[in-house]
PDB file of C-alpha atoms in Angstrom:
ATOM      1  CA  UNK A  83      -1.152  11.041  13.987  1.00  0.00           C
ATOM      2  CA  UNK A  84      -1.251   8.491  16.791  1.00  0.00           C
ATOM      3  CA  UNK A  85      -4.483   8.095  18.702  1.00  0.00           C
ATOM      4  CA  UNK A  86      -4.271   8.642  22.462  1.00  0.00           C
ATOM      5  CA  UNK A  87      -5.015   4.957  23.046  1.00  0.00           C
ATOM      6  CA  UNK A  88      -2.152   3.787  20.817  1.00  0.00           C
ATOM      7  CA  UNK A  89       0.169   6.414  22.243  1.00  0.00           C
ATOM      8  CA  UNK A  90      -0.491   5.118  25.762  1.00  0.00           C
ATOM      9  CA  UNK A  91       0.341   1.556  24.694  1.00  0.00           C
ATOM     10  CA  UNK A  92       3.566   2.682  23.004  1.00  0.00           C
ATOM     11  CA  UNK A  93       4.665   4.389  26.210  1.00  0.00           C
ATOM     12  CA  UNK A  94       4.411   1.057  28.042  1.00  0.00           C
ATOM     13  CA  UNK A  95       6.094  -0.962  25.292  1.00  0.00           C
ATOM     14  CA  UNK A  96       7.560  -4.382  26.029  1.00  0.00           C
ATOM     15  CA  UNK A  97      10.584  -5.971  24.353  1.00  0.00           C
ATOM     16  CA  UNK A  98      12.473  -9.248  24.104  1.00  0.00           C
ATOM     17  CA  UNK A  99      15.805  -8.218  25.621  1.00  0.00           C
ATOM     18  CA  UNK A 100      18.030 -10.687  23.750  1.00  0.00           C
ATOM     19  CA  UNK A 101      16.643  -9.794  20.340  1.00  0.00           C
ATOM     20  CA  UNK A 102      16.827  -6.052  21.036  1.00  0.00           C
ATOM     21  CA  UNK A 103      20.453  -6.373  22.098  1.00  0.00           C
ATOM     22  CA  UNK A 104      21.209  -8.137  18.813  1.00  0.00           C
ATOM     23  CA  UNK A 105      19.504  -5.418  16.760  1.00  0.00           C
ATOM     24  CA  UNK A 106      21.407  -2.739  18.660  1.00  0.00           C
ATOM     25  CA  UNK A 107      24.717  -4.476  17.966  1.00  0.00           C
ATOM     26  CA  UNK A 108      24.041  -5.126  14.266  1.00  0.00           C
ATOM     27  CA  UNK A 109      22.209  -1.931  13.280  1.00  0.00           C
ATOM     28  CA  UNK A 110      22.846   0.527  16.147  1.00  0.00           C
ATOM     29  CA  UNK A 111      19.068   0.516  16.518  1.00  0.00           C
ATOM     30  CA  UNK A 112      17.507   1.952  19.657  1.00  0.00           C
ATOM     31  CA  UNK A 113      13.979   0.886  20.602  1.00  0.00           C
ATOM     32  CA  UNK A 114      12.242   3.331  22.904  1.00  0.00           C
ATOM     33  CA  UNK A 115       9.002   5.285  23.027  1.00  0.00           C
ATOM     34  CA  UNK A 116      10.304   8.099  20.824  1.00  0.00           C
ATOM     35  CA  UNK A 117      11.541   5.783  18.070  1.00  0.00           C
ATOM     36  CA  UNK A 118       8.397   3.636  18.164  1.00  0.00           C
ATOM     37  CA  UNK A 119       6.057   6.623  17.890  1.00  0.00           C
ATOM     38  CA  UNK A 120       8.195   8.224  15.165  1.00  0.00           C
ATOM     39  CA  UNK A 121       8.259   5.072  13.046  1.00  0.00           C
ATOM     40  CA  UNK A 122       4.691   3.854  13.628  1.00  0.00           C
ATOM     41  CA  UNK A 123       2.911   3.360  10.292  1.00  0.00           C
ATOM     42  CA  UNK A 124      -0.841   2.814  10.048  1.00  0.00           C
ATOM     43  CA  UNK A 125      -1.826   0.848   6.943  1.00  0.00           C
ATOM     44  CA  UNK A 126      -4.894  -0.718   5.395  1.00  0.00           C
ATOM     45  CA  UNK A 127      -3.924  -4.308   4.627  1.00  0.00           C
ATOM     46  CA  UNK A 128      -5.387  -5.745   1.421  1.00  0.00           C
ATOM     47  CA  UNK A 129      -6.030  -9.479   1.182  1.00  0.00           C
ATOM     48  CA  UNK A 130      -6.528 -11.286  -2.144  1.00  0.00           C
ATOM     49  CA  UNK A 131      -8.610 -14.416  -2.690  1.00  0.00           C
ATOM     50  CA  UNK A 132      -9.123 -16.084  -6.055  1.00  0.00           C
ATOM     51  CA  UNK A 133     -12.773 -16.237  -7.124  1.00  0.00           C
ATOM     52  CA  UNK A 134     -14.767 -17.635 -10.047  1.00  0.00           C
ATOM     53  CA  UNK A 135     -17.814 -15.372  -9.787  1.00  0.00           C
ATOM     54  CA  UNK A 136     -17.941 -11.610  -9.349  1.00  0.00           C
ATOM     55  CA  UNK A 137     -20.495  -9.188  -7.975  1.00  0.00           C
ATOM     56  CA  UNK A 138     -20.975  -5.880  -9.781  1.00  0.00           C
ATOM     57  CA  UNK A 139     -18.953  -3.031  -8.302  1.00  0.00           C
ATOM     58  CA  UNK A 140     -16.981  -5.037  -5.740  1.00  0.00           C
ATOM     59  CA  UNK A 141     -13.243  -4.595  -5.183  1.00  0.00           C
ATOM     60  CA  UNK A 142     -11.148  -6.980  -7.234  1.00  0.00           C
ATOM     61  CA  UNK A 143      -7.907  -7.564  -9.088  1.00  0.00           C
ATOM     62  CA  UNK A 144      -7.760  -8.839 -12.676  1.00  0.00           C
ATOM     63  CA  UNK A 145     -10.497  -9.955 -15.050  1.00  0.00           C
ATOM     64  CA  UNK A 146     -12.844  -7.355 -16.528  1.00  0.00           C
ATOM     65  CA  UNK A 147     -13.805  -4.053 -14.835  1.00  0.00           C
ATOM     66  CA  UNK A 148     -17.232  -2.706 -13.932  1.00  0.00           C
ATOM     67  CA  UNK A 149     -17.269   0.700 -15.628  1.00  0.00           C
ATOM     68  CA  UNK A 150     -19.708   3.608 -15.995  1.00  0.00           C
ATOM     69  CA  UNK A 151     -21.504   3.507 -19.340  1.00  0.00           C
ATOM     70  CA  UNK A 152     -19.649   6.518 -20.785  1.00  0.00           C
ATOM     71  CA  UNK A 153     -16.218   5.552 -19.469  1.00  0.00           C
ATOM     72  CA  UNK A 154     -13.363   5.866 -21.981  1.00  0.00           C
ATOM     73  CA  UNK A 155     -11.090   2.824 -21.675  1.00  0.00           C
ATOM     74  CA  UNK A 156      -7.458   4.047 -21.604  1.00  0.00           C
ATOM     75  CA  UNK A 157      -5.865   3.298 -24.979  1.00  0.00           C
ATOM     76  CA  UNK A 158      -3.977  -0.020 -25.151  1.00  0.00           C
ATOM     77  CA  UNK A 159      -3.940  -0.347 -21.361  1.00  0.00           C
ATOM     78  CA  UNK A 160      -4.836  -3.424 -19.312  1.00  0.00           C
ATOM     79  CA  UNK A 161      -7.221  -3.431 -16.380  1.00  0.00           C
ATOM     80  CA  UNK A 162      -5.454  -4.284 -13.129  1.00  0.00           C
ATOM     81  CA  UNK A 163      -7.834  -3.485 -10.306  1.00  0.00           C
ATOM     82  CA  UNK A 164     -10.923  -1.670  -9.075  1.00  0.00           C
ATOM     83  CA  UNK A 165     -11.287  -0.635  -5.456  1.00  0.00           C
ATOM     84  CA  UNK A 166     -14.688   0.249  -4.038  1.00  0.00           C
ATOM     85  CA  UNK A 167     -14.069   2.752  -1.244  1.00  0.00           C
ATOM     86  CA  UNK A 168     -17.336   1.838   0.447  1.00  0.00           C
ATOM     87  CA  UNK A 169     -15.722  -1.548   1.187  1.00  0.00           C
ATOM     88  CA  UNK A 170     -12.499   0.121   2.383  1.00  0.00           C
ATOM     89  CA  UNK A 171     -14.232   2.547   4.759  1.00  0.00           C
ATOM     90  CA  UNK A 172     -14.449   0.250   7.816  1.00  0.00           C
ATOM     91  CA  UNK A 173     -10.678  -0.334   7.691  1.00  0.00           C
ATOM     92  CA  UNK A 174      -9.846   3.334   7.086  1.00  0.00           C
ATOM     93  CA  UNK A 175      -9.601   4.320  10.749  1.00  0.00           C
ATOM     94  CA  UNK A 176      -7.895   7.614   9.936  1.00  0.00           C
ATOM     95  CA  UNK A 177     -10.625   8.507   7.408  1.00  0.00           C
ATOM     96  CA  UNK A 178      -8.035   9.487   4.813  1.00  0.00           C
ATOM     97  CA  UNK A 179      -9.856   8.033   1.812  1.00  0.00           C
ATOM     98  CA  UNK A 180     -13.273   8.746   0.270  1.00  0.00           C
ATOM     99  CA  UNK A 181     -16.183   6.778   1.702  1.00  0.00           C
ATOM    100  CA  UNK A 182     -17.749   6.157  -1.702  1.00  0.00           C
ATOM    101  CA  UNK A 183     -16.675   5.799  -5.323  1.00  0.00           C
ATOM    102  CA  UNK A 184     -14.349   3.430  -7.167  1.00  0.00           C
ATOM    103  CA  UNK A 185     -10.651   3.730  -7.962  1.00  0.00           C
ATOM    104  CA  UNK A 186      -9.599   2.107 -11.252  1.00  0.00           C
ATOM    105  CA  UNK A 187      -6.040   1.054 -12.125  1.00  0.00           C
ATOM    106  CA  UNK A 188      -4.971   0.573 -15.750  1.00  0.00           C
ATOM    107  CA  UNK A 189      -1.526   0.202 -17.292  1.00  0.00           C
ATOM    108  CA  UNK A 190       0.100  -1.070 -20.468  1.00  0.00           C
ATOM    109  CA  UNK A 191       2.078  -4.325 -20.379  1.00  0.00           C
ATOM    110  CA  UNK A 192       5.287  -2.566 -19.294  1.00  0.00           C
ATOM    111  CA  UNK A 193       3.594  -0.023 -16.969  1.00  0.00           C
ATOM    112  CA  UNK A 194       5.319   2.763 -18.909  1.00  0.00           C
ATOM    113  CA  UNK A 195       1.876   4.260 -19.496  1.00  0.00           C
ATOM    114  CA  UNK A 196      -0.785   4.042 -16.805  1.00  0.00           C
ATOM    115  CA  UNK A 197      -4.089   5.494 -15.678  1.00  0.00           C
ATOM    116  CA  UNK A 198      -5.342   5.926 -12.112  1.00  0.00           C
ATOM    117  CA  UNK A 199      -8.945   7.102 -12.200  1.00  0.00           C
ATOM    118  CA  UNK A 200     -11.527   7.831  -9.532  1.00  0.00           C
ATOM    119  CA  UNK A 201     -15.256   7.631 -10.319  1.00  0.00           C
ATOM    120  CA  UNK A 202     -17.581   9.030  -7.674  1.00  0.00           C
ATOM    121  CA  UNK A 203     -20.954   8.031  -9.134  1.00  0.00           C
ATOM    122  CA  UNK A 204     -21.215   4.231  -9.266  1.00  0.00           C
ATOM    123  CA  UNK A 205     -24.977   3.912  -9.760  1.00  0.00           C
ATOM    124  CA  UNK A 206     -24.814   2.685 -13.372  1.00  0.00           C
ATOM    125  CA  UNK A 207     -21.947   0.244 -13.746  1.00  0.00           C
ATOM    126  CA  UNK A 208     -21.562  -2.313 -16.514  1.00  0.00           C
ATOM    127  CA  UNK A 209     -19.085  -5.203 -16.620  1.00  0.00           C
ATOM    128  CA  UNK A 210     -17.018  -4.249 -19.631  1.00  0.00           C
ATOM    129  CA  UNK A 211     -15.022  -6.495 -21.965  1.00  0.00           C
ATOM    130  CA  UNK A 212     -11.629  -5.490 -23.331  1.00  0.00           C
ATOM    131  CA  UNK A 213     -11.914  -3.217 -26.401  1.00  0.00           C
ATOM    132  CA  UNK A 214      -8.867  -4.997 -27.872  1.00  0.00           C
ATOM    133  CA  UNK A 215      -7.534  -8.565 -27.888  1.00  0.00           C
ATOM    134  CA  UNK A 216      -5.289  -9.072 -24.819  1.00  0.00           C
ATOM    135  CA  UNK A 217      -1.899 -10.712 -25.359  1.00  0.00           C
ATOM    136  CA  UNK A 218      -1.545 -14.349 -24.315  1.00  0.00           C
ATOM    137  CA  UNK A 219       1.407 -13.409 -22.083  1.00  0.00           C
ATOM    138  CA  UNK A 220      -1.031 -11.531 -19.836  1.00  0.00           C
ATOM    139  CA  UNK A 221      -3.547 -14.371 -19.638  1.00  0.00           C
ATOM    140  CA  UNK A 222      -3.347 -14.572 -15.831  1.00  0.00           C
ATOM    141  CA  UNK A 223      -4.183 -10.873 -15.489  1.00  0.00           C
ATOM    142  CA  UNK A 224      -7.129 -10.898 -17.863  1.00  0.00           C
ATOM    143  CA  UNK A 225      -8.603 -14.275 -16.898  1.00  0.00           C
ATOM    144  CA  UNK A 226      -7.828 -14.807 -13.192  1.00  0.00           C
ATOM    145  CA  UNK A 227      -9.891 -12.735 -10.773  1.00  0.00           C
ATOM    146  CA  UNK A 228      -9.148 -12.021  -7.118  1.00  0.00           C
ATOM    147  CA  UNK A 229     -11.512 -10.533  -4.574  1.00  0.00           C
ATOM    148  CA  UNK A 230      -9.954  -7.758  -2.468  1.00  0.00           C
ATOM    149  CA  UNK A 231     -10.838  -7.330   1.209  1.00  0.00           C
ATOM    150  CA  UNK A 232      -9.489  -4.792   3.696  1.00  0.00           C
ATOM    151  CA  UNK A 233      -8.416  -4.665   7.346  1.00  0.00           C
ATOM    152  CA  UNK A 234      -6.540  -2.120   9.494  1.00  0.00           C
ATOM    153  CA  UNK A 235      -2.963  -2.964  10.428  1.00  0.00           C
ATOM    154  CA  UNK A 236       0.366  -1.318  11.284  1.00  0.00           C
ATOM    155  CA  UNK A 237       4.108  -1.791  11.380  1.00  0.00           C
ATOM    156  CA  UNK A 238       7.189   0.039  12.641  1.00  0.00           C
ATOM    157  CA  UNK A 239       9.166   1.486   9.741  1.00  0.00           C
ATOM    158  CA  UNK A 240      12.602   1.873  11.303  1.00  0.00           C
ATOM    159  CA  UNK A 241      14.816   3.085   8.405  1.00  0.00           C
ATOM    160  CA  UNK A 242      17.744   0.957   9.610  1.00  0.00           C
ATOM    161  CA  UNK A 243      15.921  -2.272   8.713  1.00  0.00           C
ATOM    162  CA  UNK A 244      13.201  -1.229   6.281  1.00  0.00           C
ATOM    163  CA  UNK A 245      14.974  -2.417   3.136  1.00  0.00           C
ATOM    164  CA  UNK A 246      15.728  -5.925   4.475  1.00  0.00           C
ATOM    165  CA  UNK A 247      12.960  -8.504   4.874  1.00  0.00           C
ATOM    166  CA  UNK A 248      14.983 -10.537   7.382  1.00  0.00           C
ATOM    167  CA  UNK A 249      15.931  -7.531   9.523  1.00  0.00           C
ATOM    168  CA  UNK A 250      12.411  -6.106   9.302  1.00  0.00           C
ATOM    169  CA  UNK A 251      11.038  -9.363  10.718  1.00  0.00           C
ATOM    170  CA  UNK A 252      13.715  -9.394  13.413  1.00  0.00           C
ATOM    171  CA  UNK A 253      12.613  -5.929  14.524  1.00  0.00           C
ATOM    172  CA  UNK A 254       9.020  -7.022  15.073  1.00  0.00           C
ATOM    173  CA  UNK A 255      10.145 -10.234  16.775  1.00  0.00           C
ATOM    174  CA  UNK A 256      12.079  -8.052  19.211  1.00  0.00           C
ATOM    175  CA  UNK A 257       8.798  -6.531  20.364  1.00  0.00           C
ATOM    176  CA  UNK A 258       6.692  -8.576  22.766  1.00  0.00           C
ATOM    177  CA  UNK A 259       3.732 -10.344  21.153  1.00  0.00           C
ATOM    178  CA  UNK A 260       1.446  -9.091  23.930  1.00  0.00           C
ATOM    179  CA  UNK A 261       2.501  -5.505  23.160  1.00  0.00           C
ATOM    180  CA  UNK A 262       1.829  -5.865  19.414  1.00  0.00           C
ATOM    181  CA  UNK A 263      -1.525  -7.519  20.101  1.00  0.00           C
ATOM    182  CA  UNK A 264      -2.564  -4.635  22.361  1.00  0.00           C
ATOM    183  CA  UNK A 265      -1.977  -2.167  19.527  1.00  0.00           C
ATOM    184  CA  UNK A 266      -3.875  -4.436  17.101  1.00  0.00           C
ATOM    185  CA  UNK A 267      -6.845  -4.620  19.474  1.00  0.00           C
ATOM    186  CA  UNK A 268      -7.226  -0.824  19.359  1.00  0.00           C
ATOM    187  CA  UNK A 269      -7.923  -1.333  15.652  1.00  0.00           C
ATOM    188  CA  UNK A 270     -10.564  -3.979  16.267  1.00  0.00           C
ATOM    189  CA  UNK A 271      -8.264  -6.926  15.477  1.00  0.00           C
ATOM    190  CA  UNK A 272      -7.828  -9.984  17.699  1.00  0.00           C
ATOM    191  CA  UNK A 273      -4.058 -10.133  17.227  1.00  0.00           C
ATOM    192  CA  UNK A 274      -1.192  -8.563  15.314  1.00  0.00           C
ATOM    193  CA  UNK A 275      -0.465  -9.912  11.830  1.00  0.00           C
ATOM    194  CA  UNK A 276       3.069  -9.368  10.549  1.00  0.00           C
ATOM    195  CA  UNK A 277       3.013  -8.066   6.960  1.00  0.00           C
ATOM    196  CA  UNK A 278       6.685  -8.798   6.308  1.00  0.00           C
ATOM    197  CA  UNK A 279       6.610  -9.564   2.590  1.00  0.00           C
ATOM    198  CA  UNK A 280       8.007  -6.640   0.628  1.00  0.00           C
ATOM    199  CA  UNK A 281       5.172  -7.069  -1.856  1.00  0.00           C
ATOM    200  CA  UNK A 282       2.320  -7.267   0.659  1.00  0.00           C
ATOM    201  CA  UNK A 283      -0.783  -5.452  -0.562  1.00  0.00           C
ATOM    202  CA  UNK A 284      -1.766  -2.344   1.365  1.00  0.00           C
ATOM    203  CA  UNK A 285      -2.847   1.290   1.380  1.00  0.00           C
ATOM    204  CA  UNK A 286      -0.378   3.755   2.950  1.00  0.00           C
ATOM    205  CA  UNK A 287       2.966   3.060   4.554  1.00  0.00           C
ATOM    206  CA  UNK A 288       6.362   3.358   2.931  1.00  0.00           C
ATOM    207  CA  UNK A 289       7.665   1.410  -0.060  1.00  0.00           C
ATOM    208  CA  UNK A 290      10.110  -1.350   0.832  1.00  0.00           C
ATOM    209  CA  UNK A 291      11.850  -1.057  -2.541  1.00  0.00           C
ATOM    210  CA  UNK A 292      14.753   1.428  -2.402  1.00  0.00           C
ATOM    211  CA  UNK A 293      14.665   1.934  -6.150  1.00  0.00           C
ATOM    212  CA  UNK A 294      11.223   3.555  -5.778  1.00  0.00           C
ATOM    213  CA  UNK A 295      12.398   6.252  -3.414  1.00  0.00           C
ATOM    214  CA  UNK A 296      14.020   8.438  -6.068  1.00  0.00           C
ATOM    215  CA  UNK A 297      11.556   7.621  -8.804  1.00  0.00           C
ATOM    216  CA  UNK A 298       9.411   9.991 -10.849  1.00  0.00           C
ATOM    217  CA  UNK A 299       6.280   8.292  -9.503  1.00  0.00           C
ATOM    218  CA  UNK A 300       6.719  10.405  -6.385  1.00  0.00           C
ATOM    219  CA  UNK A 301       7.188  13.626  -8.310  1.00  0.00           C
ATOM    220  CA  UNK A 302      10.737  14.189  -7.016  1.00  0.00           C
ATOM    221  CA  UNK A 303      12.965  16.303  -9.243  1.00  0.00           C
ATOM    222  CA  UNK A 304      16.001  14.762 -10.946  1.00  0.00           C
ATOM    223  CA  UNK A 305      18.458  16.028  -8.328  1.00  0.00           C
ATOM    224  CA  UNK A 306      16.600  14.551  -5.352  1.00  0.00           C
ATOM    225  CA  UNK A 307      18.228  11.534  -3.728  1.00  0.00           C
ATOM    226  CA  UNK A 308      16.693   9.655  -0.820  1.00  0.00           C
ATOM    227  CA  UNK A 309      18.662   7.321   1.421  1.00  0.00           C
ATOM    228  CA  UNK A 310      16.290   4.945   3.213  1.00  0.00           C
ATOM    229  CA  UNK A 311      18.747   4.656   6.144  1.00  0.00           C
ATOM    230  CA  UNK A 312      19.227   8.410   6.544  1.00  0.00           C
ATOM    231  CA  UNK A 313      17.281   9.471   9.640  1.00  0.00           C
ATOM    232  CA  UNK A 314      17.745  13.151   8.733  1.00  0.00           C
ATOM    233  CA  UNK A 315      15.492  12.802   5.681  1.00  0.00           C
ATOM    234  CA  UNK A 316      11.766  12.810   6.429  1.00  0.00           C
ATOM    235  CA  UNK A 317      10.090  10.566   3.839  1.00  0.00           C
ATOM    236  CA  UNK A 318       6.587  11.860   4.544  1.00  0.00           C
ATOM    237  CA  UNK A 319       7.710  15.489   4.319  1.00  0.00           C
ATOM    238  CA  UNK A 320       9.603  14.846   1.099  1.00  0.00           C
ATOM    239  CA  UNK A 321       6.531  13.269  -0.439  1.00  0.00           C
ATOM    240  CA  UNK A 322       4.316  16.140   0.680  1.00  0.00           C
ATOM    241  CA  UNK A 323       6.682  18.590  -0.977  1.00  0.00           C
ATOM    242  CA  UNK A 324       6.571  16.528  -4.162  1.00  0.00           C
ATOM    243  CA  UNK A 325       2.751  16.825  -4.250  1.00  0.00           C
ATOM    244  CA  UNK A 326       2.473  13.085  -4.710  1.00  0.00           C
ATOM    245  CA  UNK A 327       1.647  10.362  -2.235  1.00  0.00           C
ATOM    246  CA  UNK A 328       2.558   6.708  -1.988  1.00  0.00           C
ATOM    247  CA  UNK A 329      -0.900   5.338  -1.435  1.00  0.00           C
ATOM    248  CA  UNK A 330      -1.285   1.793  -2.678  1.00  0.00           C
ATOM    249  CA  UNK A 331       0.686  -1.394  -3.272  1.00  0.00           C
ATOM    250  CA  UNK A 332      -0.749  -4.610  -4.712  1.00  0.00           C
ATOM    251  CA  UNK A 333       1.172  -7.872  -4.798  1.00  0.00           C
ATOM    252  CA  UNK A 334       1.099  -9.454  -8.241  1.00  0.00           C
ATOM    253  CA  UNK A 335       2.870 -12.628  -9.360  1.00  0.00           C
ATOM    254  CA  UNK A 336       6.537 -12.315  -8.270  1.00  0.00           C
ATOM    255  CA  UNK A 337       6.536  -8.615  -7.490  1.00  0.00           C
ATOM    256  CA  UNK A 338       4.510  -5.600  -6.502  1.00  0.00           C
ATOM    257  CA  UNK A 339       2.340  -3.071  -8.292  1.00  0.00           C
ATOM    258  CA  UNK A 340       3.083   0.351  -6.798  1.00  0.00           C
ATOM    259  CA  UNK A 341       0.584   3.179  -7.234  1.00  0.00           C
ATOM    260  CA  UNK A 342       1.259   6.821  -6.432  1.00  0.00           C
ATOM    261  CA  UNK A 343      -1.418   9.471  -6.764  1.00  0.00           C
ATOM    262  CA  UNK A 344      -2.690  12.754  -5.406  1.00  0.00           C
ATOM    263  CA  UNK A 345      -5.013  12.883  -2.420  1.00  0.00           C
ATOM    264  CA  UNK A 346      -7.187  15.331  -4.363  1.00  0.00           C
ATOM    265  CA  UNK A 347      -9.807  12.930  -5.669  1.00  0.00           C
ATOM    266  CA  UNK A 348     -11.432  15.536  -7.880  1.00  0.00           C
ATOM    267  CA  UNK A 349      -8.148  15.609  -9.795  1.00  0.00           C
ATOM    268  CA  UNK A 350      -8.239  11.829  -9.981  1.00  0.00           C
ATOM    269  CA  UNK A 351     -11.281  11.975 -12.264  1.00  0.00           C
ATOM    270  CA  UNK A 352      -8.868  13.267 -14.950  1.00  0.00           C
ATOM    271  CA  UNK A 353      -6.117  10.685 -14.271  1.00  0.00           C
ATOM    272  CA  UNK A 354      -3.489  11.952 -11.878  1.00  0.00           C
ATOM    273  CA  UNK A 355      -1.403   8.986 -10.843  1.00  0.00           C
ATOM    274  CA  UNK A 356       1.373   6.593 -11.781  1.00  0.00           C
ATOM    275  CA  UNK A 357       1.469   2.783 -11.727  1.00  0.00           C
ATOM    276  CA  UNK A 358       4.786   0.941 -11.583  1.00  0.00           C
ATOM    277  CA  UNK A 359       5.566  -2.777 -11.415  1.00  0.00           C
ATOM    278  CA  UNK A 360       8.711  -4.119  -9.760  1.00  0.00           C
ATOM    279  CA  UNK A 361       9.468  -7.839  -9.820  1.00  0.00           C
ATOM    280  CA  UNK A 362      11.555  -9.702  -7.278  1.00  0.00           C
TER     281      UNK A 362
END
């Protein structure tokens, strides 16, 4: 739901006429208040920075996890990431996520089997070594560690251009920089940061990969088909009906790690999610 402040800015949107005319000719795309408000997507952007030292319980990707003492490591699965929701809270302007606890992501080397687990009590964590010998092919995952930090951001998910990086960038270039910066300032940011890469790390939003849209990770039945350019299909509604939510994407090497899980975090303590990797 748009805040009143953002809604007011969208109503006074500004465009670059030449670029909008080009988008209209190529994609029959109309930019107006209704389409901007309908396609506005709030996200929590996740930034990665390589580190050599870790602090217990902090959000990070790769290396070894900080686990509760009685935690059962998922069988033959690799640790991908831990996300401390206390660190996410300041960027979660819609208050959709828990304010405490840690989300753990595990998966085997092919991501055919995965575990998405939420632990609420983080008072007794221990950095835990792998219970098996990791394969050399996954050396970068098990030995390179990245700190994860979080900031609020947004984009406009027009279905006509969502599946094309070039067109997606063109859409945002068609909107005046001053207009985009005004929206960013309502989120406490100095200026708008374009998140164009299809594998950019984030919470929320829509997947840029079309092959994900009909995948089991969303809980859709076998007969469900989703066309990313079909305006008559409501992606959010379809996901709600599937009882699964696209929540998290983490860039990794030459692709993206996509994570879908329920918003019922009590269920998450028993593993209720799917991890999938798609390379470029």
